[in-house]
Amino acid sequence: MFNTIKKIIKYPRLTQDYPYKSIDSSLFLGRTEINPAECNMCGECVSRCPSQAIVMDKTSNNIGINYDECVFCTLCEEICPTGAAKTTNRFELAEKGKSMLRSNTLIIDENNMTDASHEIICSQLEVNIKKIFGRSLYIREVDSGSCNGCDYEINGLNNPFNDIERLGISFVASPRHADMLLVTGTATRNMQLALAKTYNATPDPKLVVAVGACACSGGIFRDTYATSNGIDSIVPVDVYIPGCPPRPQAIIYGILKALDRTK
Amino acid sequence: MIVDQLLIKLTEVFAQDIYTAGAENANELYLEVNPEKILEISSYIHLELGYPLILMFANDEQSLKTGYAIYYVFADRTEGLLLIIKTLVDSGKMEILSLSKNIPSASLYEREINDLFGIVPVGHPEAKRLVFHGNWPDGEYPLRKEFDVRHKPVFAKKETDFTKVGGEGVFEVPVGPVHAGIIEPGHFRFSVAGEPIINLEAQLYYVHKGIEKLCEGQSIERCLYVSERISGDETFANSLAYCQAIEKIARVRIPDRAQHTRVVFAELERLTSHLGDLAGICLDAAYGFATFQFRMMRGWAYGAADELCGMRFLRSVNKLGGVRKDFAAGKEAKLREQLQKIRSELEDTVNIIKANSLFIDRVENTGILETKIASDLNAVGPGGRASGLRFDVRKSFPYEVYNQLEFNIPEHHNGDINCRMNTKIEECFESISLMLQALETMPDGNVLEAINSVEPYRFAFGLTEAPRGENIHWVMTGENNTIYRYKIRTPSFCNWPALCHAVKGNIVPDFPLINKSFNLSYAGNDL
Ligand code: SF4
Ligand code: SF4
């Protein structure tokens, strides 16, 4: 007992101040950005990107990365002959619409449907909902076919470093108690029914956050016989958090974004 | 040479039935044999020679003019040798003789082959589906080459059939696929009589993504990134096994500095993973203080990973032919300090939890996996070692520089949660020591011997000791630096049946604890 108490006193506080204070991200591998001005349109990264996330338009000399698909592998930076692709340490990447994560407007058109989920709820109602959830949010996590990387990072929200409960957010065991679903994975065909049932079991009003490249777009597992291209083909999504996996702080940022609590 | 001796021995017994024989990559002996005699040959290898069956898979080799082939992989874990028996399948019949009655560990592989290739194991005692649930339509076999990876068959309206346990007072408790905690999906069906569990059937493959199919025809480079995403916390072990296989195919020896770097990362991954498992065991035993101690140490281990490569999950570290950059350079002192901090904290915490008799009482003699069952099912990793199967790929098939470093394999026999926990605790200390040794002896030099092209239709195994145990990948290259076939068998595949045995006779409330002591990966099993 004495030893236990000694240990408890030894490290009084490990919890980081994020999101109240920014975190030192100098070591983080964040998103890679391609500067069209330096790019010579050789197409090397487009053909080798493991997640086929890079879009290039030779006629308008434009190139960019679709961050909902990118798996943050940094390969494009490594192979770019002109140094146009550079990995930054930006990790707060969550967005409310998929189009905001995409570089090429041409591809978005077919996805416009999913972005409309916001318009279904009228905007005033939305404000009210967020006020209600504001400082007390219950989350149910659903793994719909991840590699478990994203789930470990969500687990990390409960560790002493991130301790998400200090923000009034906690995880619950049943969707019936939840205000928000935090969904990882590509919505594999075997999980689609379970995901839909979980969504239906969650009382309205509710928020859905897609965590990781898999949930945003299918990531590296897109287009196989057993997967689907992102959870928004099954349930409406309010916020997309890119990353493979997004680090815990990036997930916190995404959750707060869904609540309009980010600056 | 041991390969030659083995071949002579087998030829003496089965001269007429061995069609071809050839050694590859120093320790892989491939024999093509008469499919009619597979039962005799495999029983001889398994029972007389005592080699466990560690993997079995099929390959659609129709474009290579041989039709469908089945590979049975046996391992000599003392000599570090793989014996691969290959048989061809009659494409008119699409049947093989089932080995399951003689070799229990063959059972799951045969069901897997049946689902993915439509090759029926004749004489299998329980030939139901494994990979696909009841709703998968008949006649769709994704791993046949003619199946298009993008084709999504329409689901049939059928349910999965579970084993029924009869008797008075026996009832079923279905759990999942979505669980209460933040964990992966899987469906468990307990048959219980009162509190004790009589039978547990796990319906997995909810996160089946078709990874093996996805890789076929893709570039060897892209598949590296896919292999990193097989199982979240085994990123490095999986990508390392894949790299090993490709490096063998390309006949490249990677630079010494890269080998040492890989050891550091592989052990860091093991340490992180084990610390997480220990936290999980304590959490499920409602031992809050210890849970947070282990989570704190795990956080430090993640910190070390961030420090080294900017990625908590060690992704984008491995490259074909080495590592992406010189990650260790200039960070040795900091890493050493971090590791020593984890070690001393771990020592203190372990002393505290071992002195807590309430906690030890809960884990001792709970969830026992008997040695006989463990060895029949080829249980691997800490799960197998806790039951007395003292095998470790790092010793049996040493890779990188493990044969130059000193470490012990923990010895336990009881096979209960306590043993699995102690195995993991001891391995944490060994991992820290291995990392320190690798840093100490790391020579200067470059870290990458780039591989840009590989010969088509060559094949090799990659074997690593993942945090959960023996991890095997088999890669066959295709034209233009692509993958023809990529077979992945993670340790979780072997250990799931072991877990189902270990819970029998225990009470339902102990299931989460037993489950956590194995902490198997669903993603790594389901692929
Ligand atoms: S970081 Fe990797 S996945 Fe993302 S765009 Fe670059 S190459 Fe593609
Ligand atoms: S986004 Fe990446 S880390 Fe997350 S589940 Fe998918 S592959 Fe795993």
Coordinates of C-alpha atoms in Angstrom, one line a residue, chain B residues 60-456:
Chain B
D60 CA -3.9 -20.6 -58.2
E61 CA -1.0 -21.4 -60.6
Q62 CA -3.1 -22.0 -63.7
S63 CA -1.2 -19.4 -65.6
L64 CA 2.0 -21.3 -64.7
K65 CA 0.5 -24.4 -66.2
T66 CA 0.4 -26.3 -63.0
G67 CA -3.2 -25.6 -62.0
Y68 CA -4.1 -25.3 -58.3
A69 CA -1.4 -26.2 -55.8
I70 CA -1.5 -26.8 -52.1
Y71 CA 1.5 -26.0 -49.9
Y72 CA 1.9 -27.7 -46.5
V73 CA 4.6 -26.0 -44.4
F74 CA 6.3 -27.9 -41.6
A75 CA 9.0 -26.4 -39.4
D76 CA 12.0 -27.8 -37.7
R77 CA 12.3 -25.2 -35.0
T78 CA 15.6 -26.5 -33.6
E79 CA 17.5 -26.6 -36.8
G80 CA 15.7 -23.6 -38.3
L81 CA 14.4 -25.4 -41.3
L82 CA 11.2 -25.2 -43.3
L83 CA 9.9 -28.3 -45.1
I84 CA 7.3 -27.4 -47.7
I85 CA 5.3 -30.2 -49.3
K86 CA 3.5 -29.3 -52.4
T87 CA 0.7 -31.2 -54.1
L88 CA -1.3 -30.4 -57.2
V89 CA -5.1 -30.4 -57.2
D90 CA -7.0 -32.2 -59.9
S91 CA -8.9 -29.3 -61.5
G92 CA -11.7 -31.6 -62.5
K93 CA -12.4 -32.6 -58.9
M94 CA -11.2 -29.7 -56.8
E95 CA -10.7 -31.9 -53.8
I96 CA -7.9 -32.6 -51.4
L97 CA -7.6 -35.2 -48.7
S98 CA -8.1 -33.7 -45.2
L99 CA -5.3 -34.0 -42.7
S100 CA -7.3 -32.7 -39.8
K101 CA -7.9 -36.0 -38.2
N102 CA -4.2 -36.7 -37.8
I103 CA -3.0 -33.1 -37.5
P104 CA -5.5 -30.9 -35.7
S105 CA -3.9 -27.7 -36.6
A106 CA -4.7 -28.3 -40.3
S107 CA -8.4 -27.9 -39.6
L108 CA -8.6 -24.1 -39.9
Y109 CA -6.4 -23.9 -42.9
E110 CA -8.5 -26.5 -44.8
R111 CA -11.6 -24.5 -44.1
E112 CA -9.9 -21.3 -45.2
I113 CA -8.8 -22.9 -48.5
N114 CA -12.3 -24.2 -49.0
D115 CA -13.8 -20.8 -48.6
L116 CA -11.3 -18.8 -50.6
F117 CA -10.5 -21.3 -53.4
G118 CA -13.4 -23.8 -53.4
I119 CA -11.1 -26.7 -52.9
V120 CA -13.0 -29.2 -50.7
P121 CA -11.1 -31.1 -47.9
V122 CA -12.5 -34.6 -48.1
G123 CA -12.9 -36.3 -44.7
H124 CA -12.7 -33.1 -42.7
P125 CA -14.6 -33.6 -39.4
E126 CA -16.1 -30.2 -39.4
A127 CA -16.0 -28.7 -42.8
K128 CA -18.0 -25.5 -42.2
R129 CA -17.2 -22.1 -43.4
L130 CA -14.5 -20.1 -41.7
V131 CA -13.8 -16.9 -43.6
F132 CA -17.3 -16.2 -44.9
H133 CA -20.4 -16.0 -42.9
G134 CA -23.6 -17.7 -43.7
N135 CA -24.7 -14.9 -46.1
W136 CA -21.8 -15.3 -48.6
P137 CA -23.2 -16.9 -51.8
D138 CA -22.1 -20.3 -52.9
G139 CA -19.7 -20.6 -55.8
E140 CA -17.8 -17.3 -55.3
Y141 CA -14.1 -17.9 -54.6
P142 CA -12.2 -14.7 -54.3
L143 CA -8.7 -16.1 -54.4
R144 CA -9.1 -17.8 -57.7
K145 CA -7.4 -15.7 -60.3
E146 CA -10.5 -15.3 -62.5
F147 CA -12.3 -13.6 -59.6
D148 CA -12.1 -9.8 -60.0
V149 CA -11.0 -8.1 -56.8
R150 CA -13.7 -5.4 -57.2
H151 CA -16.6 -7.8 -57.7
K152 CA -18.9 -7.7 -54.7
P153 CA -21.2 -10.7 -54.8
V154 CA -24.8 -10.2 -53.6
F155 CA -25.3 -11.6 -50.1
A156 CA -27.6 -14.6 -49.7
K157 CA -30.2 -14.7 -47.0
K158 CA -28.7 -17.3 -44.8
E159 CA -27.5 -17.3 -41.3
T160 CA -24.3 -18.8 -39.9
D161 CA -24.8 -22.1 -38.2
F162 CA -23.3 -22.4 -34.8
T163 CA -22.4 -25.6 -32.9
K164 CA -25.3 -26.5 -30.6
V165 CA -24.6 -27.8 -27.1
G166 CA -27.5 -29.7 -25.7
G167 CA -28.5 -30.7 -22.2
E168 CA -30.6 -29.5 -19.3
G169 CA -29.9 -26.0 -18.1
V170 CA -27.5 -25.2 -21.0
F171 CA -28.2 -21.9 -22.6
E172 CA -26.4 -19.7 -25.1
V173 CA -25.0 -16.3 -24.6
P174 CA -24.3 -14.4 -27.8
V175 CA -22.0 -11.5 -27.6
G176 CA -20.9 -9.1 -30.3
P177 CA -19.9 -8.2 -33.0
V178 CA -19.9 -4.7 -31.5
H179 CA -18.5 -5.0 -27.9
A180 CA -18.8 -2.7 -24.9
G181 CA -15.2 -1.6 -24.9
I182 CA -13.1 0.1 -27.6
I183 CA -12.0 -3.1 -29.3
E184 CA -12.3 -4.9 -32.6
P185 CA -15.5 -6.7 -33.7
G186 CA -16.1 -10.4 -33.4
H187 CA -19.0 -12.5 -32.4
F188 CA -18.7 -15.0 -29.5
R189 CA -21.2 -17.6 -28.7
F190 CA -20.9 -19.0 -25.2
S191 CA -22.7 -22.2 -24.2
V192 CA -23.0 -22.1 -20.4
A193 CA -24.4 -24.2 -17.7
G194 CA -24.9 -21.9 -14.8
E195 CA -21.7 -19.9 -14.6
P196 CA -19.1 -22.2 -16.2
I197 CA -18.5 -22.0 -19.9
I198 CA -19.0 -25.4 -21.6
N199 CA -18.2 -24.2 -25.1
L200 CA -17.1 -21.1 -26.9
E201 CA -17.4 -20.6 -30.6
A202 CA -15.9 -17.4 -32.1
Q203 CA -17.3 -16.2 -35.3
L204 CA -14.6 -13.8 -36.6
Y205 CA -13.9 -12.3 -40.0
Y206 CA -16.1 -9.3 -39.4
V207 CA -13.1 -7.2 -40.5
H208 CA -12.1 -9.3 -43.4
K209 CA -10.9 -6.9 -46.1
G210 CA -9.5 -9.2 -48.7
I211 CA -5.9 -8.2 -48.1
E212 CA -4.4 -11.2 -49.8
K213 CA -6.4 -10.6 -53.0
L214 CA -5.8 -6.9 -52.9
C215 CA -2.1 -7.4 -53.1
E216 CA -2.2 -9.7 -56.1
G217 CA -0.9 -7.9 -59.2
Q218 CA 0.2 -4.8 -57.2
S219 CA 3.7 -3.5 -57.1
I220 CA 6.0 -4.9 -54.5
E221 CA 6.4 -1.4 -53.2
R222 CA 2.7 -0.8 -52.7
C223 CA 2.3 -4.1 -50.9
L224 CA 4.9 -3.0 -48.3
Y225 CA 2.4 -0.3 -47.2
V226 CA -0.4 -2.7 -47.2
S227 CA 1.6 -5.1 -45.1
E228 CA 2.1 -2.3 -42.5
R229 CA -1.7 -2.1 -42.2
I230 CA -2.4 -5.8 -41.6
S231 CA -2.7 -5.3 -37.8
G232 CA -2.3 -2.0 -36.1
D233 CA 0.1 -2.7 -33.3
E234 CA 2.1 -5.3 -35.3
T235 CA 3.0 -2.9 -38.1
F236 CA 6.7 -3.4 -37.8
A237 CA 6.6 -7.2 -37.4
N238 CA 4.4 -7.6 -40.5
S239 CA 6.3 -5.2 -42.7
L240 CA 9.5 -6.8 -41.6
A241 CA 8.3 -10.3 -42.6
Y242 CA 7.3 -8.9 -45.9
C243 CA 10.6 -7.1 -46.5
Q244 CA 12.5 -10.3 -45.5
A245 CA 10.7 -12.3 -48.1
I246 CA 11.4 -9.8 -50.8
E247 CA 15.0 -9.4 -49.8
K248 CA 15.5 -13.2 -50.0
I249 CA 13.9 -13.2 -53.5
A250 CA 16.1 -10.4 -54.6
R251 CA 19.1 -12.0 -52.9
V252 CA 20.0 -8.8 -51.1
R253 CA 21.8 -8.7 -47.8
I254 CA 20.8 -5.5 -46.1
P255 CA 23.4 -3.3 -44.4
D256 CA 24.4 -4.0 -40.8
R257 CA 23.3 -0.7 -39.6
A258 CA 19.8 -1.3 -41.0
Q259 CA 19.7 -4.7 -39.3
H260 CA 20.5 -3.2 -35.9
T261 CA 17.9 -0.5 -36.5
R262 CA 15.3 -3.0 -37.3
V263 CA 16.0 -4.9 -34.1
V264 CA 15.5 -1.6 -32.2
F265 CA 12.1 -1.0 -33.8
A266 CA 10.9 -4.6 -33.6
E267 CA 11.7 -4.7 -29.8
L268 CA 10.1 -1.3 -29.3
E269 CA 7.0 -2.5 -30.9
R270 CA 7.0 -5.6 -28.6
L271 CA 7.6 -3.5 -25.5
T272 CA 4.7 -1.1 -26.4
S273 CA 2.4 -4.0 -27.2
H274 CA 3.2 -6.0 -24.0
L275 CA 2.8 -2.9 -21.8
G276 CA -0.6 -2.4 -23.4
D277 CA -1.6 -6.0 -22.7
L278 CA -0.5 -5.8 -19.1
A279 CA -2.6 -2.6 -18.7
G280 CA -5.5 -4.5 -20.2
I281 CA -5.1 -7.4 -17.8
C282 CA -5.1 -5.1 -14.8
L283 CA -8.0 -3.1 -16.1
D284 CA -10.2 -6.2 -16.5
A285 CA -9.2 -7.3 -13.0
A286 CA -10.4 -3.9 -11.8
Y287 CA -6.9 -2.9 -10.7
G288 CA -6.9 0.8 -11.5
F289 CA -3.6 1.8 -10.1
A290 CA -1.6 -0.8 -12.1
T291 CA -3.6 -0.1 -15.2
F292 CA -2.5 3.5 -15.2
Q293 CA 1.0 2.7 -14.3
F294 CA 1.3 0.5 -17.4
R295 CA -0.5 3.0 -19.6
M296 CA 1.9 5.6 -18.5
M297 CA 4.9 3.4 -19.4
R298 CA 3.2 2.6 -22.7
G299 CA 2.8 6.3 -23.3
W300 CA 6.6 6.7 -22.7
A301 CA 7.2 3.9 -25.2
Y302 CA 5.1 5.7 -27.8
G303 CA 7.1 8.8 -27.0
A304 CA 10.2 7.0 -27.8
A305 CA 8.7 6.0 -31.1
D306 CA 7.7 9.5 -31.9
E307 CA 11.2 10.6 -31.0
L308 CA 12.7 8.0 -33.4
C309 CA 10.5 8.3 -36.4
G310 CA 7.6 10.7 -35.8
M311 CA 5.1 7.8 -36.1
R312 CA 3.7 6.1 -33.0
F313 CA 2.9 2.9 -35.0
L314 CA 6.3 2.6 -36.6
R315 CA 4.9 2.9 -40.1
S316 CA 7.0 4.1 -43.0
V317 CA 10.1 2.8 -41.3
N318 CA 10.9 -0.3 -43.2
K319 CA 11.9 -0.2 -46.9
L320 CA 12.6 -3.1 -49.2
G321 CA 16.3 -3.5 -48.6
G322 CA 16.7 -1.7 -45.3
V323 CA 15.1 1.2 -43.5
R324 CA 13.9 4.6 -44.8
K325 CA 16.5 6.7 -43.1
D326 CA 19.0 6.6 -40.3
F327 CA 16.5 6.9 -37.5
A328 CA 18.8 6.1 -34.6
A329 CA 21.6 8.6 -35.5
G330 CA 22.0 11.2 -32.8
K331 CA 19.1 9.9 -30.7
E332 CA 20.9 7.1 -29.0
A333 CA 21.4 8.9 -25.7
K334 CA 17.9 10.1 -25.4
L335 CA 16.5 6.7 -26.3
R336 CA 18.7 5.0 -23.7
E337 CA 17.6 7.3 -21.0
Q338 CA 13.9 6.7 -21.9
L339 CA 14.4 3.0 -21.9
Q340 CA 16.1 3.0 -18.5
K341 CA 13.2 5.1 -17.1
I342 CA 10.7 2.6 -18.4
R343 CA 12.8 -0.3 -17.0
S344 CA 13.0 1.1 -13.4
E345 CA 9.3 2.0 -13.4
L346 CA 8.4 -1.4 -14.7
E347 CA 10.5 -3.1 -12.0
D348 CA 8.7 -1.1 -9.3
T349 CA 5.3 -1.7 -10.6
V350 CA 5.8 -5.4 -11.1
N351 CA 7.0 -5.7 -7.5
I352 CA 3.8 -4.0 -6.3
I353 CA 1.4 -6.1 -8.4
K354 CA 3.1 -9.4 -7.5
A355 CA 2.7 -8.6 -3.9
N356 CA -1.0 -8.0 -4.3
S357 CA -2.5 -11.3 -3.3
L358 CA -6.0 -10.3 -4.3
F359 CA -4.9 -9.7 -7.8
I360 CA -2.7 -12.7 -8.1
D361 CA -5.5 -14.8 -6.8
R362 CA -7.7 -13.7 -9.7
V363 CA -5.1 -14.5 -12.4
E364 CA -3.6 -17.7 -11.0
N365 CA -5.1 -20.9 -12.3
T366 CA -7.6 -19.0 -14.4
G367 CA -7.9 -19.7 -18.2
I368 CA -5.5 -22.6 -18.3
L369 CA -4.3 -23.7 -21.7
E370 CA -2.8 -27.2 -21.4
T371 CA 0.5 -28.0 -23.0
K372 CA -1.0 -30.8 -25.1
I373 CA -3.7 -28.7 -26.5
A374 CA -1.4 -25.8 -27.1
S375 CA 1.0 -28.0 -29.1
D376 CA -1.8 -29.7 -31.1
L377 CA -3.2 -26.3 -32.1
N378 CA 0.3 -25.0 -32.7
A379 CA -0.2 -22.1 -30.2
V380 CA 2.6 -19.6 -30.7
G381 CA 4.1 -16.6 -29.0
P382 CA 3.6 -15.7 -25.3
G383 CA 0.4 -17.8 -25.4
G384 CA 2.3 -20.9 -26.3
R385 CA 5.4 -20.1 -24.2
A386 CA 3.2 -19.7 -21.1
S387 CA 2.1 -23.3 -21.7
G388 CA 5.6 -24.6 -22.0
L389 CA 6.2 -24.4 -25.7
R390 CA 9.4 -22.6 -25.6
F391 CA 9.8 -21.5 -29.2
D392 CA 10.7 -18.1 -30.5
V393 CA 11.3 -17.2 -34.1
R394 CA 14.2 -15.0 -33.0
K395 CA 16.0 -18.2 -31.8
S396 CA 14.6 -20.8 -34.2
F397 CA 14.9 -18.8 -37.4
P398 CA 17.2 -15.9 -36.4
Y399 CA 16.8 -12.9 -38.6
E400 CA 18.6 -9.6 -38.7
V401 CA 21.2 -9.7 -35.9
Y402 CA 19.3 -11.6 -33.2
N403 CA 21.9 -14.4 -33.2
Q404 CA 24.5 -11.9 -32.1
L405 CA 22.5 -10.5 -29.2
E406 CA 21.8 -12.1 -25.9
F407 CA 18.3 -12.7 -24.6
N408 CA 16.3 -15.4 -22.8
I409 CA 13.0 -17.0 -23.6
P410 CA 10.9 -17.0 -20.5
E411 CA 10.0 -20.5 -19.2
H412 CA 6.6 -21.2 -17.8
H413 CA 4.4 -24.2 -17.8
N414 CA 1.1 -23.7 -16.0
G415 CA -0.6 -22.0 -19.0
D416 CA -2.8 -19.7 -16.9
I417 CA -3.2 -15.9 -17.1
N418 CA -0.5 -15.5 -14.5
C419 CA 2.0 -17.3 -16.7
R420 CA 1.0 -15.4 -19.8
M421 CA 1.3 -12.2 -17.8
N422 CA 4.7 -13.1 -16.4
T423 CA 5.9 -14.2 -19.8
K424 CA 5.0 -10.7 -21.1
I425 CA 6.6 -9.0 -18.2
E426 CA 9.9 -10.9 -18.6
E427 CA 9.8 -10.2 -22.4
C428 CA 9.5 -6.5 -21.7
F429 CA 12.7 -6.6 -19.8
E430 CA 14.4 -8.7 -22.5
S431 CA 13.2 -6.2 -25.2
I432 CA 14.6 -3.3 -23.3
S433 CA 17.9 -5.1 -23.0
L434 CA 17.9 -6.1 -26.7
M435 CA 17.3 -2.5 -27.7
L436 CA 20.2 -1.3 -25.5
Q437 CA 22.4 -4.0 -26.9
A438 CA 21.5 -3.2 -30.5
L439 CA 22.2 0.5 -29.9
E440 CA 25.5 -0.4 -28.3
T441 CA 26.7 -2.6 -31.1
M442 CA 25.3 -0.6 -34.0
P443 CA 28.0 -0.1 -36.6
D444 CA 28.2 3.0 -38.9
G445 CA 27.3 2.8 -42.5
N446 CA 24.3 3.2 -44.7
V447 CA 20.9 1.8 -44.0
L448 CA 19.5 1.0 -47.4
E449 CA 20.4 -1.4 -50.2
A450 CA 17.6 -0.4 -52.5
I451 CA 15.7 -3.1 -54.3
N452 CA 14.1 -1.9 -57.5
S453 CA 13.3 -5.0 -59.4
V454 CA 12.8 -8.7 -58.6
E455 CA 12.8 -11.8 -60.8
P456 CA 9.3 -13.1 -61.6

